[in-house]
Amino acid sequence: MRLTKLGHSCVRLQKDDRTLVIDPGGLTPESDALDGADAVLITHEHFDHFDPDRIRAALAADPRLDVWCSRAVAASLADLGGRVHQVGHGDAVTVAGFDVHVYGEDHEILHPDVPPIPNSGYLVDGEVFHPGDALTVPSEPVRTLCLPGNAPWMKLPEMYSYAREVNPERAFVIHDGLLNDAGLGVMNNHVGNAGKELGRDFRRLAPGESVDL
């Protein structure tokens, strides 16, 4: 499988002749993020993960394309009928030839008085886990973790603790679109340190950079 990091929390996963895209949101500037995709996974409804206009345009342009998403996203796209598939914690589905296990129910807390929105994390082919905006630990081993690097809902010690608890073989940063160059430098240092503690390869991929898993 090949993983390509795009802007913010968006990744493309390619296997054989199939392509899966996760979270092409409003902070993903690449206009071709969905080109050639066979399916799209959306973790939750926030603008930086879900751009409804982009999704609708992609579905109109490609009749093969389907969307798999949390319940709030599914509700907002309900007029698209059977091309939108709601999934939640515990589901195991086949999406465009990829085996996808769904983990997690809620977004991390953003406000002490506001209940969290739904958030679905996706473990793809038992290899790559994209948690969305939650520090969900799957009940099965994770070889490659898409590790949130910076977020309003996460403190730095929580990133270290999450990395230790998941204990992946490797981790690549997502959720980095809010940082300037100085912030990216600080984040890269801490992500690398988290990997060193475990003796693993933890790092940020530049937008457009790919790795073979």
PDB file of C-alpha atoms in Angstrom:
ATOM      1  CA  MET A   1       0.000   0.000   0.000  1.00  0.00           C
ATOM      2  CA  ARG A   2       1.145   3.555  -0.706  1.00  0.00           C
ATOM      3  CA  LEU A   3       0.252   6.416   1.637  1.00  0.00           C
ATOM      4  CA  THR A   4       0.357   9.994   0.373  1.00  0.00           C
ATOM      5  CA  LYS A   5      -0.023  12.892   2.792  1.00  0.00           C
ATOM      6  CA  LEU A   6      -2.000  15.854   1.491  1.00  0.00           C
ATOM      7  CA  GLY A   7      -2.914  19.103   3.238  1.00  0.00           C
ATOM      8  CA  HIS A   8      -3.891  19.003   6.918  1.00  0.00           C
ATOM      9  CA  SER A   9      -5.631  15.689   7.723  1.00  0.00           C
ATOM     10  CA  CYS A  10      -6.101  14.324   4.211  1.00  0.00           C
ATOM     11  CA  VAL A  11      -4.361  11.136   3.096  1.00  0.00           C
ATOM     12  CA  ARG A  12      -4.594   9.019  -0.047  1.00  0.00           C
ATOM     13  CA  LEU A  13      -4.148   5.263   0.183  1.00  0.00           C
ATOM     14  CA  GLN A  14      -3.388   3.295  -2.981  1.00  0.00           C
ATOM     15  CA  LYS A  15      -3.350  -0.467  -3.415  1.00  0.00           C
ATOM     16  CA  ASP A  16      -3.121  -2.158  -6.806  1.00  0.00           C
ATOM     17  CA  ASP A  17      -5.404  -0.004  -8.946  1.00  0.00           C
ATOM     18  CA  ARG A  18      -7.633   1.224  -6.107  1.00  0.00           C
ATOM     19  CA  THR A  19      -7.519   4.570  -4.290  1.00  0.00           C
ATOM     20  CA  LEU A  20      -9.099   5.588  -0.997  1.00  0.00           C
ATOM     21  CA  VAL A  21      -9.088   9.207   0.237  1.00  0.00           C
ATOM     22  CA  ILE A  22      -9.669  10.174   3.873  1.00  0.00           C
ATOM     23  CA  ASP A  23     -10.792  13.630   5.068  1.00  0.00           C
ATOM     24  CA  PRO A  24     -10.328  15.985   2.098  1.00  0.00           C
ATOM     25  CA  GLY A  25     -11.475  19.056   4.011  1.00  0.00           C
ATOM     26  CA  GLY A  26     -11.304  22.819   3.787  1.00  0.00           C
ATOM     27  CA  LEU A  27      -7.635  22.974   4.837  1.00  0.00           C
ATOM     28  CA  THR A  28      -6.612  20.562   2.078  1.00  0.00           C
ATOM     29  CA  PRO A  29      -5.615  22.904  -0.766  1.00  0.00           C
ATOM     30  CA  GLU A  30      -4.848  20.263  -3.393  1.00  0.00           C
ATOM     31  CA  SER A  31      -7.553  20.619  -6.050  1.00  0.00           C
ATOM     32  CA  ASP A  32      -6.829  17.099  -7.298  1.00  0.00           C
ATOM     33  CA  ALA A  33      -7.165  15.410  -3.882  1.00  0.00           C
ATOM     34  CA  LEU A  34     -10.100  13.303  -5.069  1.00  0.00           C
ATOM     35  CA  ASP A  35      -8.992  12.719  -8.660  1.00  0.00           C
ATOM     36  CA  GLY A  36      -9.139   9.017  -9.455  1.00  0.00           C
ATOM     37  CA  ALA A  37     -10.487   8.074  -6.033  1.00  0.00           C
ATOM     38  CA  ASP A  38     -12.712   5.013  -5.766  1.00  0.00           C
ATOM     39  CA  ALA A  39     -14.118   5.953  -2.360  1.00  0.00           C
ATOM     40  CA  VAL A  40     -13.917   8.654   0.295  1.00  0.00           C
ATOM     41  CA  LEU A  41     -13.914   8.249   4.087  1.00  0.00           C
ATOM     42  CA  ILE A  42     -14.967  11.200   6.252  1.00  0.00           C
ATOM     43  CA  THR A  43     -14.301  11.059   9.991  1.00  0.00           C
ATOM     44  CA  HIS A  44     -16.588  13.918  11.079  1.00  0.00           C
ATOM     45  CA  GLU A  45     -18.377  17.092  10.089  1.00  0.00           C
ATOM     46  CA  HIS A  46     -15.848  19.852  10.899  1.00  0.00           C
ATOM     47  CA  PHE A  47     -14.814  22.006   7.950  1.00  0.00           C
ATOM     48  CA  ASP A  48     -11.149  21.000   8.070  1.00  0.00           C
ATOM     49  CA  HIS A  49     -12.148  17.360   7.464  1.00  0.00           C
ATOM     50  CA  PHE A  50     -15.359  17.647   5.449  1.00  0.00           C
ATOM     51  CA  ASP A  51     -15.970  20.058   2.564  1.00  0.00           C
ATOM     52  CA  PRO A  52     -19.500  19.282   1.333  1.00  0.00           C
ATOM     53  CA  ASP A  53     -19.146  21.300  -1.868  1.00  0.00           C
ATOM     54  CA  ARG A  54     -15.976  19.414  -2.793  1.00  0.00           C
ATOM     55  CA  ILE A  55     -17.597  16.058  -2.058  1.00  0.00           C
ATOM     56  CA  ARG A  56     -20.717  16.886  -4.046  1.00  0.00           C
ATOM     57  CA  ALA A  57     -18.664  18.087  -6.997  1.00  0.00           C
ATOM     58  CA  ALA A  58     -16.543  14.936  -6.950  1.00  0.00           C
ATOM     59  CA  LEU A  59     -19.601  12.693  -6.824  1.00  0.00           C
ATOM     60  CA  ALA A  60     -21.169  14.572  -9.721  1.00  0.00           C
ATOM     61  CA  ALA A  61     -17.983  14.224 -11.754  1.00  0.00           C
ATOM     62  CA  ASP A  62     -17.450  10.502 -11.065  1.00  0.00           C
ATOM     63  CA  PRO A  63     -20.464   8.163 -10.856  1.00  0.00           C
ATOM     64  CA  ARG A  64     -18.239   5.393  -9.380  1.00  0.00           C
ATOM     65  CA  LEU A  65     -17.370   7.386  -6.281  1.00  0.00           C
ATOM     66  CA  ASP A  66     -19.021   6.581  -2.934  1.00  0.00           C
ATOM     67  CA  VAL A  67     -18.693   8.166   0.535  1.00  0.00           C
ATOM     68  CA  TRP A  68     -18.410   6.393   3.891  1.00  0.00           C
ATOM     69  CA  CYS A  69     -18.837   8.620   6.921  1.00  0.00           C
ATOM     70  CA  SER A  70     -20.057   9.335  10.446  1.00  0.00           C
ATOM     71  CA  ARG A  71     -23.769   9.809  11.029  1.00  0.00           C
ATOM     72  CA  ALA A  72     -23.789  13.634  11.022  1.00  0.00           C
ATOM     73  CA  VAL A  73     -21.972  13.758   7.686  1.00  0.00           C
ATOM     74  CA  ALA A  74     -24.305  11.117   6.276  1.00  0.00           C
ATOM     75  CA  ALA A  75     -27.303  13.187   7.343  1.00  0.00           C
ATOM     76  CA  SER A  76     -25.962  16.269   5.563  1.00  0.00           C
ATOM     77  CA  LEU A  77     -25.529  14.257   2.348  1.00  0.00           C
ATOM     78  CA  ALA A  78     -28.753  12.265   2.674  1.00  0.00           C
ATOM     79  CA  ASP A  79     -30.129  13.584  -0.633  1.00  0.00           C
ATOM     80  CA  LEU A  80     -27.373  11.656  -2.454  1.00  0.00           C
ATOM     81  CA  GLY A  81     -29.034   8.380  -1.552  1.00  0.00           C
ATOM     82  CA  GLY A  82     -27.188   5.075  -1.734  1.00  0.00           C
ATOM     83  CA  ARG A  83     -23.841   6.623  -2.607  1.00  0.00           C
ATOM     84  CA  VAL A  84     -23.455   7.723   1.028  1.00  0.00           C
ATOM     85  CA  HIS A  85     -22.890   5.041   3.657  1.00  0.00           C
ATOM     86  CA  GLN A  86     -23.142   5.732   7.398  1.00  0.00           C
ATOM     87  CA  VAL A  87     -20.713   3.816   9.599  1.00  0.00           C
ATOM     88  CA  GLY A  88     -19.951   3.778  13.298  1.00  0.00           C
ATOM     89  CA  HIS A  89     -17.851   2.143  15.978  1.00  0.00           C
ATOM     90  CA  GLY A  90     -17.561  -1.615  15.553  1.00  0.00           C
ATOM     91  CA  ASP A  91     -18.463  -1.701  11.876  1.00  0.00           C
ATOM     92  CA  ALA A  92     -16.299  -3.730   9.511  1.00  0.00           C
ATOM     93  CA  VAL A  93     -16.883  -2.986   5.835  1.00  0.00           C
ATOM     94  CA  THR A  94     -15.212  -3.455   2.473  1.00  0.00           C
ATOM     95  CA  VAL A  95     -14.666  -0.130   0.736  1.00  0.00           C
ATOM     96  CA  ALA A  96     -13.328  -0.163  -2.836  1.00  0.00           C
ATOM     97  CA  GLY A  97     -11.392  -3.346  -2.116  1.00  0.00           C
ATOM     98  CA  PHE A  98      -9.995  -2.133   1.221  1.00  0.00           C
ATOM     99  CA  ASP A  99     -10.992  -3.740   4.525  1.00  0.00           C
ATOM    100  CA  VAL A 100     -12.079  -0.951   6.863  1.00  0.00           C
ATOM    101  CA  HIS A 101     -12.710  -1.338  10.592  1.00  0.00           C
ATOM    102  CA  VAL A 102     -14.370   1.609  12.323  1.00  0.00           C
ATOM    103  CA  TYR A 103     -13.227   2.686  15.783  1.00  0.00           C
ATOM    104  CA  GLY A 104     -14.355   5.489  18.060  1.00  0.00           C
ATOM    105  CA  GLU A 105     -17.597   7.325  18.652  1.00  0.00           C
ATOM    106  CA  ASP A 106     -16.865  10.890  19.793  1.00  0.00           C
ATOM    107  CA  HIS A 107     -14.712  13.853  18.856  1.00  0.00           C
ATOM    108  CA  GLU A 108     -12.334  15.011  21.589  1.00  0.00           C
ATOM    109  CA  ILE A 109     -13.819  17.646  23.894  1.00  0.00           C
ATOM    110  CA  LEU A 110     -13.616  21.199  22.552  1.00  0.00           C
ATOM    111  CA  HIS A 111     -15.748  22.977  25.171  1.00  0.00           C
ATOM    112  CA  PRO A 112     -16.544  21.789  28.688  1.00  0.00           C
ATOM    113  CA  ASP A 113     -20.252  22.540  28.301  1.00  0.00           C
ATOM    114  CA  VAL A 114     -20.802  21.245  24.758  1.00  0.00           C
ATOM    115  CA  PRO A 115     -21.341  17.517  24.073  1.00  0.00           C
ATOM    116  CA  PRO A 116     -18.893  16.050  21.539  1.00  0.00           C
ATOM    117  CA  ILE A 117     -19.964  15.419  17.962  1.00  0.00           C
ATOM    118  CA  PRO A 118     -19.663  11.970  16.330  1.00  0.00           C
ATOM    119  CA  ASN A 119     -16.225  10.954  15.060  1.00  0.00           C
ATOM    120  CA  SER A 120     -15.332   7.734  13.250  1.00  0.00           C
ATOM    121  CA  GLY A 121     -11.732   6.539  13.021  1.00  0.00           C
ATOM    122  CA  TYR A 122     -10.741   4.119  10.254  1.00  0.00           C
ATOM    123  CA  LEU A 123      -8.286   1.218  10.328  1.00  0.00           C
ATOM    124  CA  VAL A 124      -7.592   0.298   6.717  1.00  0.00           C
ATOM    125  CA  ASP A 125      -6.403  -3.207   5.780  1.00  0.00           C
ATOM    126  CA  GLY A 126      -5.136  -3.693   9.329  1.00  0.00           C
ATOM    127  CA  GLU A 127      -2.304  -1.316   8.391  1.00  0.00           C
ATOM    128  CA  VAL A 128      -3.199   2.391   8.545  1.00  0.00           C
ATOM    129  CA  PHE A 129      -5.282   3.998  11.289  1.00  0.00           C
ATOM    130  CA  HIS A 130      -6.692   7.504  10.775  1.00  0.00           C
ATOM    131  CA  PRO A 131      -8.346   8.598  14.041  1.00  0.00           C
ATOM    132  CA  GLY A 132      -9.890  11.866  12.848  1.00  0.00           C
ATOM    133  CA  ASP A 133     -10.216  14.253  15.794  1.00  0.00           C
ATOM    134  CA  ALA A 134     -10.043  11.692  18.564  1.00  0.00           C
ATOM    135  CA  LEU A 135      -7.353   9.857  20.480  1.00  0.00           C
ATOM    136  CA  THR A 136      -8.971   6.483  19.869  1.00  0.00           C
ATOM    137  CA  VAL A 137      -6.966   3.325  20.523  1.00  0.00           C
ATOM    138  CA  PRO A 138      -8.157   0.410  18.358  1.00  0.00           C
ATOM    139  CA  SER A 139      -8.542  -3.006  19.933  1.00  0.00           C
ATOM    140  CA  GLU A 140      -6.264  -4.506  17.280  1.00  0.00           C
ATOM    141  CA  PRO A 141      -2.614  -3.696  16.506  1.00  0.00           C
ATOM    142  CA  VAL A 142      -1.851  -0.616  14.400  1.00  0.00           C
ATOM    143  CA  ARG A 143       1.191  -0.777  12.159  1.00  0.00           C
ATOM    144  CA  THR A 144       0.931   2.754  10.740  1.00  0.00           C
ATOM    145  CA  LEU A 145      -0.657   5.567  12.732  1.00  0.00           C
ATOM    146  CA  CYS A 146      -1.803   8.862  11.264  1.00  0.00           C
ATOM    147  CA  LEU A 147      -0.800  10.850  14.337  1.00  0.00           C
ATOM    148  CA  PRO A 148      -2.473  14.199  15.074  1.00  0.00           C
ATOM    149  CA  GLY A 149       0.355  16.674  15.476  1.00  0.00           C
ATOM    150  CA  ASN A 150      -1.487  19.787  16.614  1.00  0.00           C
ATOM    151  CA  ALA A 151      -5.096  20.586  17.494  1.00  0.00           C
ATOM    152  CA  PRO A 152      -7.184  22.891  19.698  1.00  0.00           C
ATOM    153  CA  TRP A 153      -8.433  19.764  21.462  1.00  0.00           C
ATOM    154  CA  MET A 154      -5.015  18.221  22.221  1.00  0.00           C
ATOM    155  CA  LYS A 155      -2.156  19.084  24.568  1.00  0.00           C
ATOM    156  CA  LEU A 156       1.392  17.982  23.816  1.00  0.00           C
ATOM    157  CA  PRO A 157       1.562  15.456  26.702  1.00  0.00           C
ATOM    158  CA  GLU A 158      -1.569  13.831  25.270  1.00  0.00           C
ATOM    159  CA  MET A 159       0.190  13.303  21.949  1.00  0.00           C
ATOM    160  CA  TYR A 160       3.039  11.494  23.708  1.00  0.00           C
ATOM    161  CA  SER A 161       0.601   9.386  25.741  1.00  0.00           C
ATOM    162  CA  TYR A 162      -1.445   8.516  22.677  1.00  0.00           C
ATOM    163  CA  ALA A 163       1.620   7.413  20.729  1.00  0.00           C
ATOM    164  CA  ARG A 164       2.712   5.203  23.629  1.00  0.00           C
ATOM    165  CA  GLU A 165      -0.729   3.633  24.021  1.00  0.00           C
ATOM    166  CA  VAL A 166      -1.235   2.839  20.330  1.00  0.00           C
ATOM    167  CA  ASN A 167       2.430   1.800  20.007  1.00  0.00           C
ATOM    168  CA  PRO A 168       2.490   1.668  16.196  1.00  0.00           C
ATOM    169  CA  GLU A 169       5.421   0.470  14.121  1.00  0.00           C
ATOM    170  CA  ARG A 170       5.536   3.880  12.441  1.00  0.00           C
ATOM    171  CA  ALA A 171       3.613   7.161  12.564  1.00  0.00           C
ATOM    172  CA  PHE A 172       3.099  10.000  10.108  1.00  0.00           C
ATOM    173  CA  VAL A 173       1.694  13.350  11.170  1.00  0.00           C
ATOM    174  CA  ILE A 174      -1.753  14.600  10.240  1.00  0.00           C
ATOM    175  CA  HIS A 175      -3.718  17.610  11.504  1.00  0.00           C
ATOM    176  CA  ASP A 176      -0.901  20.073  10.927  1.00  0.00           C
ATOM    177  CA  GLY A 177      -2.665  22.711   8.827  1.00  0.00           C
ATOM    178  CA  LEU A 178      -3.025  25.267  11.629  1.00  0.00           C
ATOM    179  CA  LEU A 179       0.738  25.703  12.134  1.00  0.00           C
ATOM    180  CA  ASN A 180       3.168  28.194  10.658  1.00  0.00           C
ATOM    181  CA  ASP A 181       6.762  27.238   9.912  1.00  0.00           C
ATOM    182  CA  ALA A 182       7.896  27.864  13.492  1.00  0.00           C
ATOM    183  CA  GLY A 183       5.098  25.724  14.861  1.00  0.00           C
ATOM    184  CA  LEU A 184       5.847  22.947  12.395  1.00  0.00           C
ATOM    185  CA  GLY A 185       9.449  22.916  13.570  1.00  0.00           C
ATOM    186  CA  VAL A 186       8.434  22.558  17.218  1.00  0.00           C
ATOM    187  CA  MET A 187       5.904  19.864  16.366  1.00  0.00           C
ATOM    188  CA  ASN A 188       8.393  17.911  14.255  1.00  0.00           C
ATOM    189  CA  ASN A 189      10.835  17.875  17.148  1.00  0.00           C
ATOM    190  CA  HIS A 190       8.288  16.465  19.580  1.00  0.00           C
ATOM    191  CA  VAL A 191       6.915  13.920  17.122  1.00  0.00           C
ATOM    192  CA  GLY A 192      10.446  12.697  16.466  1.00  0.00           C
ATOM    193  CA  ASN A 193      11.093  12.461  20.201  1.00  0.00           C
ATOM    194  CA  ALA A 194       7.916  10.421  20.680  1.00  0.00           C
ATOM    195  CA  GLY A 195       9.209   7.998  18.068  1.00  0.00           C
ATOM    196  CA  LYS A 196      12.655   7.792  19.639  1.00  0.00           C
ATOM    197  CA  GLU A 197      11.108   6.824  22.963  1.00  0.00           C
ATOM    198  CA  LEU A 198       9.581   3.783  21.258  1.00  0.00           C
ATOM    199  CA  GLY A 199      12.461   3.117  18.879  1.00  0.00           C
ATOM    200  CA  ARG A 200      10.179   3.793  15.896  1.00  0.00           C
ATOM    201  CA  ASP A 201       9.983   6.022  12.828  1.00  0.00           C
ATOM    202  CA  PHE A 202       7.687   8.958  13.650  1.00  0.00           C
ATOM    203  CA  ARG A 203       7.766  11.966  11.319  1.00  0.00           C
ATOM    204  CA  ARG A 204       5.875  14.497   9.280  1.00  0.00           C
ATOM    205  CA  LEU A 205       5.467  13.974   5.570  1.00  0.00           C
ATOM    206  CA  ALA A 206       5.367  17.145   3.492  1.00  0.00           C
ATOM    207  CA  PRO A 207       2.134  17.618   1.530  1.00  0.00           C
ATOM    208  CA  GLY A 208       2.392  15.458  -1.576  1.00  0.00           C
ATOM    209  CA  GLU A 209       5.038  13.152  -0.107  1.00  0.00           C
ATOM    210  CA  SER A 210       4.407   9.401  -0.316  1.00  0.00           C
ATOM    211  CA  VAL A 211       5.672   6.296   1.483  1.00  0.00           C
ATOM    212  CA  ASP A 212       5.294   2.633   0.598  1.00  0.00           C
ATOM    213  CA  LEU A 213       4.111   0.518   3.510  1.00  0.00           C
TER     214      LEU A 213
END
